Short mmCIF file of C-alpha atoms and ligand atoms in Angstrom, two decimals:
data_model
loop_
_atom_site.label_atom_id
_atom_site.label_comp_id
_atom_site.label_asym_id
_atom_site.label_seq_id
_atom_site.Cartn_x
_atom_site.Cartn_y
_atom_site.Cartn_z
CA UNK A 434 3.15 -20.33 48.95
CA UNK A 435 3.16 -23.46 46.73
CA UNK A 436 4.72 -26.25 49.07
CA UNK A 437 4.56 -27.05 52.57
CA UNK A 438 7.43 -29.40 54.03
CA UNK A 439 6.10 -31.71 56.53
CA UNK A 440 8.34 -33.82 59.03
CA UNK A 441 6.27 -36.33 61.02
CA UNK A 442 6.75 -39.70 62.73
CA UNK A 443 8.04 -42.95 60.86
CA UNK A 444 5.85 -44.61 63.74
CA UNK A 445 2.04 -43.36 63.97
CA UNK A 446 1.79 -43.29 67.95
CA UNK A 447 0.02 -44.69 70.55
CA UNK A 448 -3.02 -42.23 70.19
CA UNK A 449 -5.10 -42.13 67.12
CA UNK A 450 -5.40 -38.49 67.18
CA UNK A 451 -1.75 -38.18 65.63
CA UNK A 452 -3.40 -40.35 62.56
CA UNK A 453 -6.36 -37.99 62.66
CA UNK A 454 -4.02 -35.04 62.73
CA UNK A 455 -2.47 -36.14 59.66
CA UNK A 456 -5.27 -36.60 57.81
CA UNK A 457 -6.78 -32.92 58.88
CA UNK A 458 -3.51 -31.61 58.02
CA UNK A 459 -3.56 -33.18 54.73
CA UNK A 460 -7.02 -31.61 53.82
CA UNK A 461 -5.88 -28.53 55.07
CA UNK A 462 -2.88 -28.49 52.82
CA UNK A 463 -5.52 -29.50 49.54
CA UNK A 464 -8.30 -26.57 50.62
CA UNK A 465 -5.32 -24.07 50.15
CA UNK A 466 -3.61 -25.80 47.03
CA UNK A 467 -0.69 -26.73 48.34
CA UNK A 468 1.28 -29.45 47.54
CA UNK A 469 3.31 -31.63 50.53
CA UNK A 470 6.72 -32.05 50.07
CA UNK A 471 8.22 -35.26 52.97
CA UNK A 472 10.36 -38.01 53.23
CA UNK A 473 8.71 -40.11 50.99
CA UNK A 474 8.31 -43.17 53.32
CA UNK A 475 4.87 -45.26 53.74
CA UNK A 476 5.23 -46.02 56.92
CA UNK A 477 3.56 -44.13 60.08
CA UNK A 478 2.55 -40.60 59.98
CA UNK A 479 4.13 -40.24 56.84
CA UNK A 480 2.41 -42.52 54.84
CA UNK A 481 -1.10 -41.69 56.65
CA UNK A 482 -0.25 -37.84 55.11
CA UNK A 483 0.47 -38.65 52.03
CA UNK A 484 -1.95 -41.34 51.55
CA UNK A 485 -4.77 -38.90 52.44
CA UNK A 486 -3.32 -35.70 49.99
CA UNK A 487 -3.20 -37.97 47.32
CA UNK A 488 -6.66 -39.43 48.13
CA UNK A 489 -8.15 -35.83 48.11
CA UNK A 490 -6.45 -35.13 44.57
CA UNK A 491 -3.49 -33.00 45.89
CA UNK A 492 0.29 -33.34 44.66
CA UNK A 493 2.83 -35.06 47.24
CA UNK A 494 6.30 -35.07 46.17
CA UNK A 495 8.83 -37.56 48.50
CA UNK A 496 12.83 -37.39 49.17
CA UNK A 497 14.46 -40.23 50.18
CA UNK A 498 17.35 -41.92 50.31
CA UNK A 499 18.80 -45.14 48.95
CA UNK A 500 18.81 -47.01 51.75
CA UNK A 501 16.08 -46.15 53.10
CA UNK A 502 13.99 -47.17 50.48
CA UNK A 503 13.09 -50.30 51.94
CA UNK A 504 12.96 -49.73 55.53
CA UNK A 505 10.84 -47.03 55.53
CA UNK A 506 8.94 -48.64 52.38
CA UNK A 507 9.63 -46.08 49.16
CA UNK A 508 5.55 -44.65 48.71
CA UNK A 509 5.53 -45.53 45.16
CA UNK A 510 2.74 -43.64 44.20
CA UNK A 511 3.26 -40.13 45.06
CA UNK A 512 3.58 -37.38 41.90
CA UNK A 513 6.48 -37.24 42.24
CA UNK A 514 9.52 -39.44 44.10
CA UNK A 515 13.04 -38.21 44.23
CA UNK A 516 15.32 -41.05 45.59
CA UNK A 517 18.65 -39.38 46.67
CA UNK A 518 22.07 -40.07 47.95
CA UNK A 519 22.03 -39.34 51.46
CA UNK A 520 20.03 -37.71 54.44
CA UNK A 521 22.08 -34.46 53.83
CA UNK A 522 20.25 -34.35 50.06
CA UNK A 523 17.26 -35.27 51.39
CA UNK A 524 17.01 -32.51 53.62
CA UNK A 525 18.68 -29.76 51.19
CA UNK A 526 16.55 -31.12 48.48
CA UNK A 527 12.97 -30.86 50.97
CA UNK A 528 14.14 -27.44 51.98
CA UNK A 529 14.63 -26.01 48.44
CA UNK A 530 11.07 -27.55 46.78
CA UNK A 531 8.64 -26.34 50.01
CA UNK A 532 7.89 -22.04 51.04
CA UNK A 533 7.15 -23.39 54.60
CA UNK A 534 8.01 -26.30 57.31
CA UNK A 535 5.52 -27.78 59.31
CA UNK A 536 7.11 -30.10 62.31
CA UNK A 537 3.80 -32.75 63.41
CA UNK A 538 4.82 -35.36 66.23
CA UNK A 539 7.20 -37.98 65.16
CA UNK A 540 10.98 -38.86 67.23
CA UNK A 541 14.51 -38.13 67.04
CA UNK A 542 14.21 -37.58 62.67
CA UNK A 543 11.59 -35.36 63.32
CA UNK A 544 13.18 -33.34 65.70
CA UNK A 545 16.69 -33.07 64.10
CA UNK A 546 14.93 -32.26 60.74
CA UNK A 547 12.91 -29.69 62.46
CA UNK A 548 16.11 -28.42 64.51
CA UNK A 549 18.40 -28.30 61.66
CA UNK A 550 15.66 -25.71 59.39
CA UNK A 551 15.35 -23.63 62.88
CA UNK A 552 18.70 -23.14 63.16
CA UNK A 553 19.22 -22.10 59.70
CA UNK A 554 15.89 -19.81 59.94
CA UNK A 555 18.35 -18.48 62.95
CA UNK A 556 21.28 -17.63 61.10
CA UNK A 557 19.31 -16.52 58.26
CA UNK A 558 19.89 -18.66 56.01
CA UNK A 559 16.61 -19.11 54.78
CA UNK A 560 13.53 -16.72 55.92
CA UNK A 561 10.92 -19.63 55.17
CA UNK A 562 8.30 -19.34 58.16
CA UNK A 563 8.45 -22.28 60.52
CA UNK A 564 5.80 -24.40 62.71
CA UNK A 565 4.62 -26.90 64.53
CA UNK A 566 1.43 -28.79 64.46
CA UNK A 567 0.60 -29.51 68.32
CA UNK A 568 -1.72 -32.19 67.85
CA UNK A 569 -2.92 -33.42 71.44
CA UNK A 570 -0.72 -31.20 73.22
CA UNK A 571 2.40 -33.27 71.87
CA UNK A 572 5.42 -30.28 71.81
CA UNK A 573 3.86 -28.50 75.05
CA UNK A 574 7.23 -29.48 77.43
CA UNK A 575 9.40 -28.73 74.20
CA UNK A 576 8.08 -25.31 74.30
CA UNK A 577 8.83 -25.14 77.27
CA UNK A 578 12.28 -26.32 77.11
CA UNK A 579 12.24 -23.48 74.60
CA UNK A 580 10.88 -20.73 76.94
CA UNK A 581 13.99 -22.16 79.64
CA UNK A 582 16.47 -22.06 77.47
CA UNK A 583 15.54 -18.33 76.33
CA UNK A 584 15.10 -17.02 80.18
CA UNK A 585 18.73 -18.73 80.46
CA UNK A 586 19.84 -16.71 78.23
CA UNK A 587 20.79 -18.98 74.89
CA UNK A 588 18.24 -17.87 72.62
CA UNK A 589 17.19 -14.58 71.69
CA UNK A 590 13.11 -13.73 72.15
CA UNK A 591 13.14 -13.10 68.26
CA UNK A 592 14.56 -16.36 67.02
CA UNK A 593 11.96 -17.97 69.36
CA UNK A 594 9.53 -16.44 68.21
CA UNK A 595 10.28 -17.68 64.34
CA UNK A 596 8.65 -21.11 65.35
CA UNK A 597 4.89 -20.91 65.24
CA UNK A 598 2.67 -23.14 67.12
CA UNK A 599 -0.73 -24.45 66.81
CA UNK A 600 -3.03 -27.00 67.55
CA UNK A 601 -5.22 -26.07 64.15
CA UNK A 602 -3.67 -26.47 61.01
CA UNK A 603 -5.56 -24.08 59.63
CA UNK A 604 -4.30 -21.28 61.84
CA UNK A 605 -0.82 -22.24 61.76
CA UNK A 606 -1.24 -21.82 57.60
CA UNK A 607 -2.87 -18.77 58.55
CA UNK A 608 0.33 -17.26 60.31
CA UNK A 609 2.47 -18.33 57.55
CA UNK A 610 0.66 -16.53 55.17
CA UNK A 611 1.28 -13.04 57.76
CA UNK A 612 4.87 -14.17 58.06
CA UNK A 613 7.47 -11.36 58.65
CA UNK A 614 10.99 -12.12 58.22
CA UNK A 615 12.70 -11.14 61.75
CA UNK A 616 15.84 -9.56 61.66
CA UNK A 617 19.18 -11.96 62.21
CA UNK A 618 21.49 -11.75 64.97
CA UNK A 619 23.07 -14.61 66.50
CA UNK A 620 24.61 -13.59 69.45
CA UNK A 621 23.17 -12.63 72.87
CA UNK A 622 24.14 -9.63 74.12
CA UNK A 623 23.51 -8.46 77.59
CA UNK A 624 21.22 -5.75 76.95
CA UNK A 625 19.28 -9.07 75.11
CA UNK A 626 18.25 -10.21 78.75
P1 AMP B 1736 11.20 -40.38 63.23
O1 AMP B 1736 10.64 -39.06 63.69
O2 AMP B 1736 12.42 -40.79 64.02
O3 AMP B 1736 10.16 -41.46 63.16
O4 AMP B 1736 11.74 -40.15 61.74
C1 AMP B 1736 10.99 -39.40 60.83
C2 AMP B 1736 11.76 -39.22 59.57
O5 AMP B 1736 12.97 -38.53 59.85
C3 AMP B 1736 12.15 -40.51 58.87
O6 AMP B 1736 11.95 -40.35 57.47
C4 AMP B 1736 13.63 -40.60 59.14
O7 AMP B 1736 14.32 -41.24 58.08
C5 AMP B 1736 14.02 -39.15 59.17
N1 AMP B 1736 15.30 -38.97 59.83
C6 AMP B 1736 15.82 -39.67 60.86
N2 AMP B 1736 17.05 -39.21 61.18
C7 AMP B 1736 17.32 -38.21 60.31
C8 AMP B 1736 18.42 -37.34 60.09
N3 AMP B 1736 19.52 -37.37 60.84
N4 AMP B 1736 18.32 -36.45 59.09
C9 AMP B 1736 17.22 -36.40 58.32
N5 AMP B 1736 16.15 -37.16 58.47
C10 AMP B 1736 16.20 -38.06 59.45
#
């Protein structure tokens, strides 16, 4: 692994251990050598993990769009910036530079980013391991809501189990590194329940 693609919060949240999460994250990423590939904003979480890779002397390389240079405030000083078209580039273009995805709390562009790389991990389209960073508890009812909507029969055991979790980023890069591609089947059957 060379890159890890983190999606975090544009906001930083109401407790500082999101802010502290980042930053452990960060030196986590620069023990191991690897570089952070995100959305290339300065604002909340995002700039707080960048800020703190490129403080430590690792290599952060940003996608964003256009218009959203200036709302979510362009980080000009990253090693490398890639300003793109549209959210559909930014995403393609994240996915293609990073080995691995790493989900940390942020909102609704958090979760659809995170979302939109499990589903593919589901249909196979890539085999990238996938994970999220539980600081402080945050995706406990989401895994939940997971566990539910696998009893209910909508997702298979297997694809579930392609999205780590861990409160220690450490351990989460750990799992990556043991990652074993599952194999792909979209459809529940009902010997599946
Ligand atoms: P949020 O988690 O809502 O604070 O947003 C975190 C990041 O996700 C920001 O860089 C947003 O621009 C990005 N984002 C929001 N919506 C989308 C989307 N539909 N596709 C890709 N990224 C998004």
């Amino acid at each position: 692994m060379k890159a890890i693609c983190v999606y975090c919060g544009s906001s930083a949240g109401i407790n500082p251990a999101y802010a502290a999460g980042a930053r452990q994250l960060a030196a986590a990423l620069v023990n191991k050598k690897l570089g952070l590939v995100y959305g290339g904003g300065n604002v909340g979480l995002m700039g707080i993990i960048a800020d703190e890779v490129l403080r430590l002397g690792g290599h952060v390389t940003g996608v964003i769009p256009k218009a959203l240079m200036d709302k979510e405030v362009g980080h000009v000083e990253l090693s490398q910036l890639h300003v793109v078209s549209n959210m559909h580039e930014r995403k393609a273009l994240m996915a293609e530079r990073s080995d691995a995805f790493i989900a940390m709390p942020g909102g609704i562009g958090t979760l659809e980013e995170l979302f939109e790389i499990f589903t593919w991990s589901q249909l196979g389209f890539h085999d990238k391991p996938l994970g999220l960073f539980n600081i402080n508890g945050f995706y406990d009812t989401l895994l939940a809501f997971l566990q539910e909507t696998s009893q209910q029969g909508f997702l298979r055991d297997s694809h579930l189990k392609l999205l780590y979790a861990e409160t220690d980023p450490d351990q989460l890069l750990e799992k990556f590194t043991h990652h074993k591609p599952q194999p792909h089947q979209k459809w529940l059957t009902s010997s599946d329940l």
